Amino acid sequence: MSSETKPTQTYVEKPKSLVELRAGITSGAVKAADLAAGYYDRIAAVNPHLNVYLSLTKERAMEQAAHVDAAAAKGDPLGPLAGIPVGIKDVLVMKDAPSTAGSKILEGYRPPYDATSVARLEAAGAVLLGKVNCDEFAMGSSNENSAYGAVRNPVDTERVPGGSSGGSAAAVAANLAVATLGTDTGGSIRQPASFCGVVGVLPTYGRVSRYGLIAFASSLDRVGPFAANVRDAATLLGIVAGHDPKDATSSPAPVPDYAAESDKPVEGLRIGIPAEYFGEGLDPEVRAAVERGIEDLKSAGCSVKPVSLPHTRYAIPTYYLVATAEASANLARFDGVRYGYRSPASESLAAMYRHSRDEAFGAEVKRRILLGTYALSAGYYDAYYLKAQQVRRLLAEEFLRAFADVDAIVTPTAPMPAFKLDEKTGDPLAMYLADIYTVTASLAGICGVNVPCGTTAAGLPVGMQVLAAHLNEGTAFRVARAVEAAQG
Ligand code: GLN
């Protein structure tokens, strides 16, 4: 199919909003058990075409739904997510449920505890449907690095959903969940949200606990929500955000009412546009859609001015040094002894380590371990890892300077719409360049939101990235809300 023709078959379906669903559950008009059963029926019908869910946690989900229905029948107060069906990226652990991180090396691993973000969703009443697909250890931009097969984009099944949280984005786009959790290290929430036409949130580093997240690059990893609209995403962030004694890097800052923040008008907000994000390599249709979104913000009363982020050009090499260095250390724990896969026949302990890792890690994961180990090795540490950390600091300072003049910065989320399956698998560099607009915020620790801002002529979604300063998620939601409202 050429990029000019519209796909013949799509699985796109918009989930009902949280407000609407919750009202039904509170009044008793909707039973949480029926809602969950309906989602499992849709998953049974649609999942074979999209490969979104890797495993279902039906028993736990139906127990929670029954609990919500019993509380509703008694008139007991219900949590803010009472009865809402959600999906969880398979890098976040759930007690006694398969948690593979998209890797063969974690096949059969059943963790003895819940990630904090997962536990908080459930405590708010959410019904956890199951675990969704992702790139192996969240390394990738297309979901094609999953050991369990690629996810297909619900908009056009010949295209990728983006990555690494491809399952999380596709689940919401295809209404296989009302909302999902994903993770973002260099763009893995924002970019798939953009490819699938849904809202995805990169919270400030430390805003959401990483406890129970299978680590990729610990100084960059963030947990955040996907939803079909900005307000629902804001509500979800409010539930998972906040200090966690089990994650020393989680912020003690109080958690605002993000949904209420997102309701505020944008009139008078100052929006920065960095020229560095609108240059060579940007697809013209993506540019046009984002520029229309910027016009919509002007119409809503925002002022727009240029900002300068010149170190952006160093962001990809900097990110791929820091991320691979941390990954090489984090992935040392997968040794065939403590978790998951062990190579069956080995003559010695050292050979068992070697064979287990060789047989069960995918090619991209091995590439990253090699790159990262090299960057950290004696003699190269100063030239690569240390230098990357210095550039990272400059990038962060540059954002801070920009945010002295503007309330939010707006860019395309990705340089292109969803590409075809297999289009970039043979060229890791081309794949890494899909992250060119997202890795800067990851390195700087600031927050952002992907909001859909139109489609290409072929009907592929385009996403706008709205960035805001540390702990300023409320502002990013307000701006994203205005863009969404203009879409109608
Ligand atoms: N695509 C980027 C990578 O492969 C980002 C992944 C992520 O954010 N987890 O590293």
Short mmCIF file of C-alpha atoms and ligand atoms in Angstrom, two decimals:
data_model
loop_
_atom_site.label_atom_id
_atom_site.label_comp_id
_atom_site.label_asym_id
_atom_site.label_seq_id
_atom_site.Cartn_x
_atom_site.Cartn_y
_atom_site.Cartn_z
CA MET A 1 0.00 0.00 0.00
CA SER A 2 1.43 3.40 -0.90
CA SER A 3 1.49 6.13 1.69
CA GLU A 4 -1.10 8.05 -0.37
CA THR A 5 -3.86 5.46 -0.10
CA LYS A 6 -6.05 5.05 2.93
CA PRO A 7 -5.89 1.72 4.73
CA THR A 8 -8.83 -0.54 3.99
CA GLN A 9 -9.09 -2.04 7.44
CA THR A 10 -8.63 -0.21 10.70
CA TYR A 11 -9.28 -1.24 14.28
CA VAL A 12 -9.62 2.29 15.57
CA GLU A 13 -12.36 2.80 18.15
CA LYS A 14 -12.50 5.58 20.69
CA PRO A 15 -13.01 4.48 24.31
CA LYS A 16 -15.70 6.29 26.31
CA SER A 17 -14.36 8.99 28.61
CA LEU A 18 -13.59 8.35 32.27
CA VAL A 19 -16.24 10.83 33.34
CA GLU A 20 -18.93 9.06 31.31
CA LEU A 21 -17.91 5.54 32.36
CA ARG A 22 -17.56 6.40 35.99
CA ALA A 23 -20.95 8.09 36.09
CA GLY A 24 -22.48 4.88 34.71
CA ILE A 25 -20.72 2.73 37.28
CA THR A 26 -21.64 5.01 40.19
CA SER A 27 -25.32 5.04 39.22
CA GLY A 28 -25.35 1.28 38.69
CA ALA A 29 -26.36 1.70 35.01
CA VAL A 30 -23.06 0.07 34.04
CA LYS A 31 -21.73 -2.96 35.91
CA ALA A 32 -17.95 -3.07 36.17
CA ALA A 33 -18.09 -6.83 35.61
CA ASP A 34 -20.01 -6.39 32.33
CA LEU A 35 -17.66 -3.66 31.22
CA ALA A 36 -14.61 -5.83 31.87
CA ALA A 37 -16.23 -8.85 30.18
CA GLY A 38 -17.00 -6.66 27.16
CA TYR A 39 -13.34 -5.63 26.97
CA TYR A 40 -12.22 -9.24 27.14
CA ASP A 41 -14.60 -10.07 24.28
CA ARG A 42 -13.18 -7.25 22.18
CA ILE A 43 -9.64 -8.35 23.03
CA ALA A 44 -10.47 -11.91 21.93
CA ALA A 45 -11.76 -10.58 18.60
CA VAL A 46 -9.19 -7.89 17.84
CA ASN A 47 -5.96 -8.92 19.57
CA PRO A 48 -5.12 -11.65 17.01
CA HIS A 49 -4.89 -8.86 14.40
CA LEU A 50 -2.83 -6.41 16.49
CA ASN A 51 -0.79 -8.48 19.01
CA VAL A 52 -1.29 -5.90 21.75
CA TYR A 53 -1.81 -8.12 24.82
CA LEU A 54 0.91 -10.58 25.82
CA SER A 55 -1.05 -11.96 28.77
CA LEU A 56 -4.38 -11.41 30.46
CA THR A 57 -4.96 -11.09 34.20
CA LYS A 58 -8.60 -12.04 34.02
CA GLU A 59 -9.07 -13.56 37.45
CA ARG A 60 -7.68 -10.53 39.21
CA ALA A 61 -9.63 -8.18 36.93
CA MET A 62 -12.99 -9.91 37.48
CA GLU A 63 -12.41 -10.01 41.24
CA GLN A 64 -11.74 -6.28 41.28
CA ALA A 65 -14.79 -5.61 39.07
CA ALA A 66 -17.01 -7.62 41.44
CA HIS A 67 -15.59 -5.65 44.34
CA VAL A 68 -16.41 -2.34 42.61
CA ASP A 69 -19.95 -3.52 41.77
CA ALA A 70 -20.56 -4.61 45.37
CA ALA A 71 -19.35 -1.23 46.65
CA ALA A 72 -21.52 0.63 44.11
CA ALA A 73 -24.59 -1.44 45.10
CA LYS A 74 -24.08 -0.57 48.77
CA GLY A 75 -23.60 3.11 47.94
CA ASP A 76 -20.04 3.05 49.30
CA PRO A 77 -17.70 5.79 48.06
CA LEU A 78 -15.90 4.69 44.88
CA GLY A 79 -12.36 5.45 43.79
CA PRO A 80 -11.69 7.84 40.92
CA LEU A 81 -11.04 4.92 38.53
CA ALA A 82 -13.75 2.60 39.84
CA GLY A 83 -14.36 -0.13 37.28
CA ILE A 84 -12.16 1.45 34.58
CA PRO A 85 -10.42 -1.22 32.44
CA VAL A 86 -6.71 -0.50 31.98
CA GLY A 87 -3.72 -2.26 30.41
CA ILE A 88 -0.16 -2.34 31.77
CA LYS A 89 3.06 -2.27 29.75
CA ASP A 90 4.92 -5.52 30.30
CA VAL A 91 7.96 -3.77 31.83
CA LEU A 92 5.88 -2.98 34.93
CA VAL A 93 5.55 -5.91 37.27
CA MET A 94 2.29 -7.33 38.56
CA LYS A 95 2.25 -9.86 41.36
CA ASP A 96 2.15 -13.47 40.13
CA ALA A 97 1.49 -12.37 36.53
CA PRO A 98 3.90 -12.91 33.64
CA SER A 99 6.19 -9.86 33.33
CA THR A 100 8.43 -10.38 30.32
CA ALA A 101 9.55 -6.84 29.37
CA GLY A 102 9.14 -8.16 25.81
CA SER A 103 12.18 -10.41 26.33
CA LYS A 104 12.67 -14.13 26.08
CA ILE A 105 15.04 -13.92 29.04
CA LEU A 106 12.10 -13.18 31.35
CA GLU A 107 9.92 -15.98 30.00
CA GLY A 108 8.23 -17.71 32.92
CA TYR A 109 9.16 -15.00 35.44
CA ARG A 110 6.36 -14.17 37.85
CA PRO A 111 7.26 -11.33 40.19
CA PRO A 112 6.17 -11.51 43.83
CA TYR A 113 4.98 -7.88 44.00
CA ASP A 114 3.19 -5.05 42.19
CA ALA A 115 4.85 -1.95 40.78
CA THR A 116 3.78 1.12 42.78
CA SER A 117 2.10 2.73 39.75
CA VAL A 118 0.11 -0.46 39.13
CA ALA A 119 -0.89 -0.77 42.79
CA ARG A 120 -2.03 2.87 42.83
CA LEU A 121 -4.26 2.37 39.80
CA GLU A 122 -5.89 -0.62 41.41
CA ALA A 123 -6.30 1.16 44.74
CA ALA A 124 -8.19 3.86 42.79
CA GLY A 125 -10.59 1.18 41.54
CA ALA A 126 -9.08 0.36 38.13
CA VAL A 127 -9.60 -3.09 36.65
CA LEU A 128 -6.26 -4.41 35.37
CA LEU A 129 -7.00 -6.33 32.16
CA GLY A 130 -3.51 -7.61 31.42
CA LYS A 131 0.01 -6.92 30.20
CA VAL A 132 0.67 -5.24 26.88
CA ASN A 133 3.46 -5.74 24.36
CA CYS A 134 6.55 -3.55 24.02
CA ASP A 135 10.05 -3.53 22.58
CA GLU A 136 12.43 -5.80 24.47
CA PHE A 137 13.44 -3.98 27.67
CA ALA A 138 11.80 -0.87 26.14
CA MET A 139 14.61 -0.56 23.60
CA GLY A 140 13.16 0.51 20.29
CA SER A 141 10.93 2.91 18.41
CA SER A 142 8.63 0.53 16.54
CA ASN A 143 7.75 -2.36 18.86
CA GLU A 144 9.46 -4.66 16.35
CA ASN A 145 12.11 -5.58 18.94
CA SER A 146 9.63 -7.54 21.06
CA ALA A 147 10.55 -11.22 21.39
CA TYR A 148 6.80 -11.88 21.15
CA GLY A 149 6.25 -10.27 17.75
CA ALA A 150 5.49 -6.76 16.59
CA VAL A 151 2.35 -4.85 17.49
CA ARG A 152 0.39 -3.53 14.51
CA ASN A 153 -0.89 0.00 14.31
CA PRO A 154 -4.72 -0.04 14.68
CA VAL A 155 -4.95 2.82 12.17
CA ASP A 156 -3.16 0.80 9.47
CA THR A 157 -2.03 -2.73 10.25
CA GLU A 158 0.82 -2.55 7.74
CA ARG A 159 2.43 0.10 9.91
CA VAL A 160 4.18 0.10 13.25
CA PRO A 161 2.48 1.57 16.34
CA GLY A 162 5.75 3.21 17.42
CA GLY A 163 7.74 2.12 20.41
CA SER A 164 8.72 1.11 22.82
CA SER A 165 5.24 1.39 24.42
CA GLY A 166 3.56 0.31 21.16
CA GLY A 167 1.10 -1.99 22.92
CA SER A 168 0.07 0.74 25.37
CA ALA A 169 -0.65 3.20 22.56
CA ALA A 170 -2.36 0.67 20.28
CA ALA A 171 -4.53 -0.61 23.16
CA VAL A 172 -6.08 2.82 23.67
CA ALA A 173 -6.37 3.57 19.93
CA ALA A 174 -8.21 0.27 19.35
CA ASN A 175 -10.28 0.49 22.55
CA LEU A 176 -8.70 -2.63 24.02
CA ALA A 177 -8.44 -0.61 27.24
CA VAL A 178 -9.78 2.77 28.35
CA ALA A 179 -6.28 3.79 29.40
CA THR A 180 -2.85 2.21 29.83
CA LEU A 181 0.47 2.70 31.53
CA GLY A 182 3.66 2.92 29.51
CA THR A 183 7.21 4.02 30.08
CA ASP A 184 9.35 6.63 28.37
CA THR A 185 13.14 6.70 28.46
CA GLY A 186 13.81 8.56 25.21
CA GLY A 187 10.36 8.96 23.70
CA SER A 188 8.63 5.64 24.29
CA ILE A 189 5.34 7.13 25.47
CA ARG A 190 5.18 10.25 23.29
CA GLN A 191 6.25 8.73 19.97
CA PRO A 192 3.85 5.73 19.95
CA ALA A 193 1.05 8.02 21.20
CA SER A 194 1.79 10.21 18.18
CA PHE A 195 1.83 7.24 15.75
CA CYS A 196 -1.47 5.86 17.07
CA GLY A 197 -3.33 9.16 17.55
CA VAL A 198 -3.75 9.07 21.33
CA VAL A 199 -2.61 11.16 24.31
CA GLY A 200 0.59 10.09 26.07
CA VAL A 201 2.26 11.74 29.06
CA LEU A 202 5.95 12.02 29.92
CA PRO A 203 5.88 13.09 33.59
CA THR A 204 8.80 14.99 35.10
CA TYR A 205 11.63 12.66 36.14
CA GLY A 206 10.77 11.49 39.66
CA ARG A 207 7.09 12.46 39.45
CA VAL A 208 5.97 8.80 39.25
CA SER A 209 7.62 6.02 41.24
CA ARG A 210 9.81 3.62 39.28
CA TYR A 211 9.43 0.89 41.90
CA GLY A 212 8.51 -2.29 40.04
CA LEU A 213 9.64 -0.96 36.66
CA ILE A 214 12.12 -3.33 35.01
CA ALA A 215 14.97 -0.86 34.52
CA PHE A 216 16.39 0.19 31.16
CA ALA A 217 18.26 3.46 31.91
CA SER A 218 17.54 4.49 35.49
CA SER A 219 18.35 8.20 35.18
CA LEU A 220 15.95 8.50 32.23
CA ASP A 221 13.14 5.97 32.85
CA ARG A 222 9.67 7.36 33.55
CA VAL A 223 6.26 5.78 33.97
CA GLY A 224 3.28 7.61 32.47
CA PRO A 225 -0.30 7.20 31.23
CA PHE A 226 -1.93 6.88 27.81
CA ALA A 227 -5.57 7.85 27.27
CA ALA A 228 -7.96 8.84 24.51
CA ASN A 229 -8.21 12.44 25.70
CA VAL A 230 -6.10 14.93 27.66
CA ARG A 231 -8.35 15.20 30.69
CA ASP A 232 -8.41 11.44 31.26
CA ALA A 233 -4.62 11.30 30.93
CA ALA A 234 -4.36 14.13 33.48
CA THR A 235 -6.65 12.24 35.89
CA LEU A 236 -4.51 9.11 35.58
CA LEU A 237 -1.29 10.98 36.19
CA GLY A 238 -2.78 12.44 39.39
CA ILE A 239 -3.38 8.90 40.64
CA VAL A 240 0.03 7.39 39.88
CA ALA A 241 2.13 10.48 40.74
CA GLY A 242 3.60 11.28 44.14
CA HIS A 243 6.33 10.30 46.53
CA ASP A 244 7.01 6.62 47.13
CA PRO A 245 9.26 5.56 50.00
CA LYS A 246 10.32 2.62 47.80
CA ASP A 247 11.85 4.92 45.15
CA ALA A 248 14.41 7.36 46.53
CA THR A 249 14.31 9.38 43.30
CA SER A 250 10.55 10.00 43.53
CA SER A 251 9.67 13.63 44.17
CA PRO A 252 8.10 14.69 47.49
CA ALA A 253 6.38 17.63 45.73
CA PRO A 254 2.60 17.67 46.33
CA VAL A 255 0.48 16.33 43.47
CA PRO A 256 -1.84 18.97 41.97
CA ASP A 257 -5.32 18.21 40.66
CA TYR A 258 -4.12 17.75 37.09
CA ALA A 259 -7.60 17.32 35.63
CA ALA A 260 -8.62 20.69 37.12
CA GLU A 261 -5.36 22.20 35.84
CA SER A 262 -6.18 20.92 32.36
CA ASP A 263 -9.57 22.69 32.52
CA LYS A 264 -7.97 26.15 32.85
CA PRO A 265 -8.02 28.39 29.77
CA VAL A 266 -4.77 29.00 27.90
CA GLU A 267 -5.34 32.67 27.21
CA GLY A 268 -2.16 34.61 27.90
CA LEU A 269 0.15 31.59 27.95
CA ARG A 270 3.46 32.09 26.14
CA ILE A 271 4.39 29.31 23.73
CA GLY A 272 7.98 28.82 22.53
CA ILE A 273 8.77 27.41 19.09
CA PRO A 274 12.33 26.07 18.65
CA ALA A 275 13.53 26.36 15.04
CA GLU A 276 15.79 23.33 15.66
CA TYR A 277 12.69 21.09 15.64
CA PHE A 278 11.30 22.30 12.32
CA GLY A 279 14.32 21.84 10.07
CA GLU A 280 15.67 19.26 7.69
CA GLY A 281 14.24 15.75 7.95
CA LEU A 282 10.78 16.82 9.11
CA ASP A 283 8.00 15.29 7.02
CA PRO A 284 6.09 18.16 5.31
CA GLU A 285 2.69 16.81 6.28
CA VAL A 286 3.76 16.52 9.92
CA ARG A 287 5.09 20.07 9.79
CA ALA A 288 1.83 21.36 8.29
CA ALA A 289 -0.32 19.66 10.96
CA VAL A 290 1.83 20.96 13.82
CA GLU A 291 1.82 24.46 12.34
CA ARG A 292 -1.97 24.33 12.17
CA GLY A 293 -1.96 23.32 15.84
CA ILE A 294 0.18 26.34 16.64
CA GLU A 295 -2.31 28.58 14.80
CA ASP A 296 -5.06 27.05 16.93
CA LEU A 297 -3.14 27.99 20.07
CA LYS A 298 -2.85 31.58 18.81
CA SER A 299 -6.60 31.64 18.17
CA ALA A 300 -7.13 30.44 21.74
CA GLY A 301 -5.20 33.49 23.02
CA CYS A 302 -1.63 32.18 23.41
CA SER A 303 1.30 34.27 22.32
CA VAL A 304 3.96 32.51 20.27
CA LYS A 305 7.65 33.32 20.08
CA PRO A 306 10.85 31.65 18.94
CA VAL A 307 13.14 29.97 21.48
CA SER A 308 16.60 28.61 20.84
CA LEU A 309 17.75 25.09 21.79
CA PRO A 310 21.03 24.78 19.83
CA HIS A 311 22.37 21.73 21.72
CA THR A 312 19.48 19.70 20.27
CA ARG A 313 21.86 18.57 17.53
CA TYR A 314 23.90 16.61 20.09
CA ALA A 315 20.89 14.98 21.72
CA ILE A 316 20.80 11.67 19.80
CA PRO A 317 24.47 10.74 20.39
CA THR A 318 24.23 11.94 24.00
CA TYR A 319 21.11 9.89 24.65
CA TYR A 320 22.51 6.75 23.03
CA LEU A 321 25.62 6.97 25.21
CA VAL A 322 23.86 7.60 28.53
CA ALA A 323 21.03 5.13 27.85
CA THR A 324 23.27 2.30 26.66
CA ALA A 325 25.78 2.81 29.50
CA GLU A 326 23.02 2.53 32.09
CA ALA A 327 21.40 -0.37 30.23
CA SER A 328 24.65 -2.34 30.20
CA ALA A 329 24.78 -2.06 33.99
CA ASN A 330 21.07 -2.72 34.57
CA LEU A 331 20.96 -5.79 32.33
CA ALA A 332 23.91 -7.46 34.08
CA ARG A 333 21.40 -8.99 36.51
CA PHE A 334 19.93 -11.29 33.86
CA ASP A 335 22.30 -14.19 34.28
CA GLY A 336 20.15 -17.29 33.90
CA VAL A 337 20.14 -17.78 37.67
CA ARG A 338 17.86 -15.24 39.26
CA TYR A 339 15.05 -14.75 36.73
CA GLY A 340 13.44 -16.44 33.77
CA TYR A 341 15.35 -18.23 31.04
CA ARG A 342 18.32 -20.55 31.68
CA SER A 343 20.23 -22.23 28.87
CA PRO A 344 19.68 -25.99 29.28
CA ALA A 345 23.08 -27.60 28.74
CA SER A 346 26.25 -25.82 29.78
CA GLU A 347 29.57 -27.32 30.84
CA SER A 348 30.35 -24.65 33.47
CA LEU A 349 28.80 -21.76 35.39
CA ALA A 350 30.50 -19.17 33.16
CA ALA A 351 29.25 -20.98 30.06
CA MET A 352 25.72 -21.07 31.51
CA TYR A 353 25.79 -17.27 32.00
CA ARG A 354 27.11 -16.79 28.49
CA HIS A 355 24.68 -19.16 26.78
CA SER A 356 21.66 -17.91 28.71
CA ARG A 357 22.38 -14.31 27.73
CA ASP A 358 23.31 -15.20 24.18
CA GLU A 359 20.22 -17.32 23.57
CA ALA A 360 17.66 -15.10 25.26
CA PHE A 361 18.63 -11.47 24.55
CA GLY A 362 17.58 -10.05 21.18
CA ALA A 363 19.94 -8.36 18.72
CA GLU A 364 19.10 -4.78 19.72
CA VAL A 365 19.57 -5.51 23.41
CA LYS A 366 22.96 -7.07 22.70
CA ARG A 367 23.94 -4.07 20.59
CA ARG A 368 23.11 -1.75 23.49
CA ILE A 369 24.96 -3.83 26.07
CA LEU A 370 28.04 -3.80 23.83
CA LEU A 371 27.83 -0.05 23.14
CA GLY A 372 27.24 0.77 26.79
CA THR A 373 29.99 -1.47 28.10
CA TYR A 374 32.37 0.14 25.64
CA ALA A 375 31.34 3.68 26.65
CA LEU A 376 31.97 2.86 30.31
CA SER A 377 35.25 1.01 29.86
CA ALA A 378 38.52 2.34 31.28
CA GLY A 379 40.11 4.73 28.82
CA TYR A 380 36.82 5.55 27.06
CA TYR A 381 34.76 6.65 30.06
CA ASP A 382 36.00 10.26 29.95
CA ALA A 383 35.72 10.55 26.19
CA TYR A 384 32.21 9.11 25.95
CA TYR A 385 30.16 8.70 29.11
CA LEU A 386 31.51 11.71 31.00
CA LYS A 387 31.31 13.91 27.89
CA ALA A 388 27.72 12.79 27.33
CA GLN A 389 26.82 13.73 30.91
CA GLN A 390 28.32 17.19 30.37
CA VAL A 391 26.33 17.74 27.18
CA ARG A 392 23.26 16.51 29.04
CA ARG A 393 23.77 19.25 31.60
CA LEU A 394 24.07 21.90 28.87
CA LEU A 395 20.84 20.67 27.29
CA ALA A 396 19.01 20.88 30.61
CA GLU A 397 20.30 24.43 31.23
CA GLU A 398 19.22 25.46 27.77
CA PHE A 399 15.66 24.33 28.52
CA LEU A 400 15.68 26.16 31.86
CA ARG A 401 16.71 29.38 30.10
CA ALA A 402 13.96 28.92 27.52
CA PHE A 403 11.35 28.34 30.24
CA ALA A 404 12.27 31.67 31.82
CA ASP A 405 10.60 33.30 28.78
CA VAL A 406 7.83 30.87 27.85
CA ASP A 407 5.32 28.66 29.67
CA ALA A 408 5.49 25.76 27.22
CA ILE A 409 7.44 24.68 24.16
CA VAL A 410 5.72 23.10 21.21
CA THR A 411 7.34 20.78 18.62
CA PRO A 412 6.41 17.84 16.43
CA THR A 413 6.61 14.66 18.54
CA ALA A 414 8.25 12.63 15.77
CA PRO A 415 9.70 13.66 12.42
CA MET A 416 7.39 11.31 10.51
CA PRO A 417 4.02 9.57 10.82
CA ALA A 418 3.89 5.81 11.54
CA PHE A 419 6.23 4.01 9.16
CA LYS A 420 5.77 0.59 7.59
CA LEU A 421 6.64 -2.65 9.37
CA ASP A 422 10.21 -3.70 8.46
CA GLU A 423 10.96 -0.32 6.89
CA LYS A 424 13.72 0.54 9.37
CA THR A 425 14.62 -2.76 11.02
CA GLY A 426 17.79 -3.15 8.95
CA ASP A 427 19.08 0.32 9.82
CA PRO A 428 19.45 0.99 13.56
CA LEU A 429 20.58 4.59 12.97
CA ALA A 430 17.46 5.44 10.97
CA MET A 431 15.44 3.91 13.80
CA TYR A 432 17.31 5.99 16.42
CA LEU A 433 16.53 9.16 14.44
CA ALA A 434 12.81 8.58 15.05
CA ASP A 435 13.59 9.85 18.59
CA ILE A 436 15.22 13.09 17.51
CA TYR A 437 12.54 15.38 18.99
CA THR A 438 11.83 13.37 22.12
CA VAL A 439 15.23 12.52 23.63
CA THR A 440 16.01 16.14 24.61
CA ALA A 441 13.21 16.32 27.20
CA SER A 442 14.28 12.89 28.45
CA LEU A 443 17.85 14.08 29.02
CA ALA A 444 16.66 17.35 30.61
CA GLY A 445 14.21 15.65 33.01
CA ILE A 446 11.34 17.96 32.03
CA CYS A 447 7.75 16.90 31.31
CA GLY A 448 5.64 16.75 28.18
CA VAL A 449 2.49 15.50 26.52
CA ASN A 450 1.77 14.15 23.07
CA VAL A 451 -1.54 15.41 21.77
CA PRO A 452 -3.00 14.44 18.37
CA CYS A 453 -3.10 17.49 16.06
CA GLY A 454 -4.44 16.16 12.78
CA THR A 455 -3.73 13.53 10.18
CA THR A 456 -1.85 13.18 6.92
CA ALA A 457 -3.68 12.88 3.61
CA ALA A 458 -3.49 9.09 4.02
CA GLY A 459 -5.20 9.35 7.40
CA LEU A 460 -2.15 8.72 9.60
CA PRO A 461 -2.17 10.52 12.96
CA VAL A 462 0.23 13.40 13.64
CA GLY A 463 1.21 14.32 17.19
CA MET A 464 2.27 17.58 18.76
CA GLN A 465 4.70 17.50 21.67
CA VAL A 466 3.94 20.06 24.39
CA LEU A 467 6.89 20.43 26.77
CA ALA A 468 6.88 22.22 30.13
CA ALA A 469 9.40 22.84 32.90
CA HIS A 470 10.03 20.39 35.77
CA LEU A 471 6.83 19.60 37.71
CA ASN A 472 4.81 21.83 35.39
CA GLU A 473 2.63 19.06 33.97
CA GLY A 474 -0.48 21.19 34.61
CA THR A 475 0.65 23.74 32.01
CA ALA A 476 1.44 21.04 29.43
CA PHE A 477 -2.06 19.59 29.96
CA ARG A 478 -3.71 23.02 29.53
CA VAL A 479 -1.94 23.63 26.23
CA ALA A 480 -2.63 20.09 25.00
CA ARG A 481 -6.30 20.53 25.94
CA ALA A 482 -6.53 23.66 23.78
CA VAL A 483 -5.00 21.82 20.80
CA GLU A 484 -7.39 18.92 21.34
CA ALA A 485 -10.41 21.25 21.60
CA ALA A 486 -9.52 22.86 18.27
CA GLN A 487 -9.53 19.40 16.65
CA GLY A 488 -13.21 19.10 17.58
N1 GLN B 1 13.45 4.60 21.06
C1 GLN B 1 14.32 4.94 22.14
C2 GLN B 1 15.27 3.82 22.40
O1 GLN B 1 15.24 2.89 21.66
C3 GLN B 1 13.54 5.27 23.36
C4 GLN B 1 13.06 4.07 24.07
C5 GLN B 1 12.33 4.41 25.32
O2 GLN B 1 11.96 5.56 25.55
N2 GLN B 1 12.18 3.42 26.17
O3 GLN B 1 16.04 3.85 23.30
#
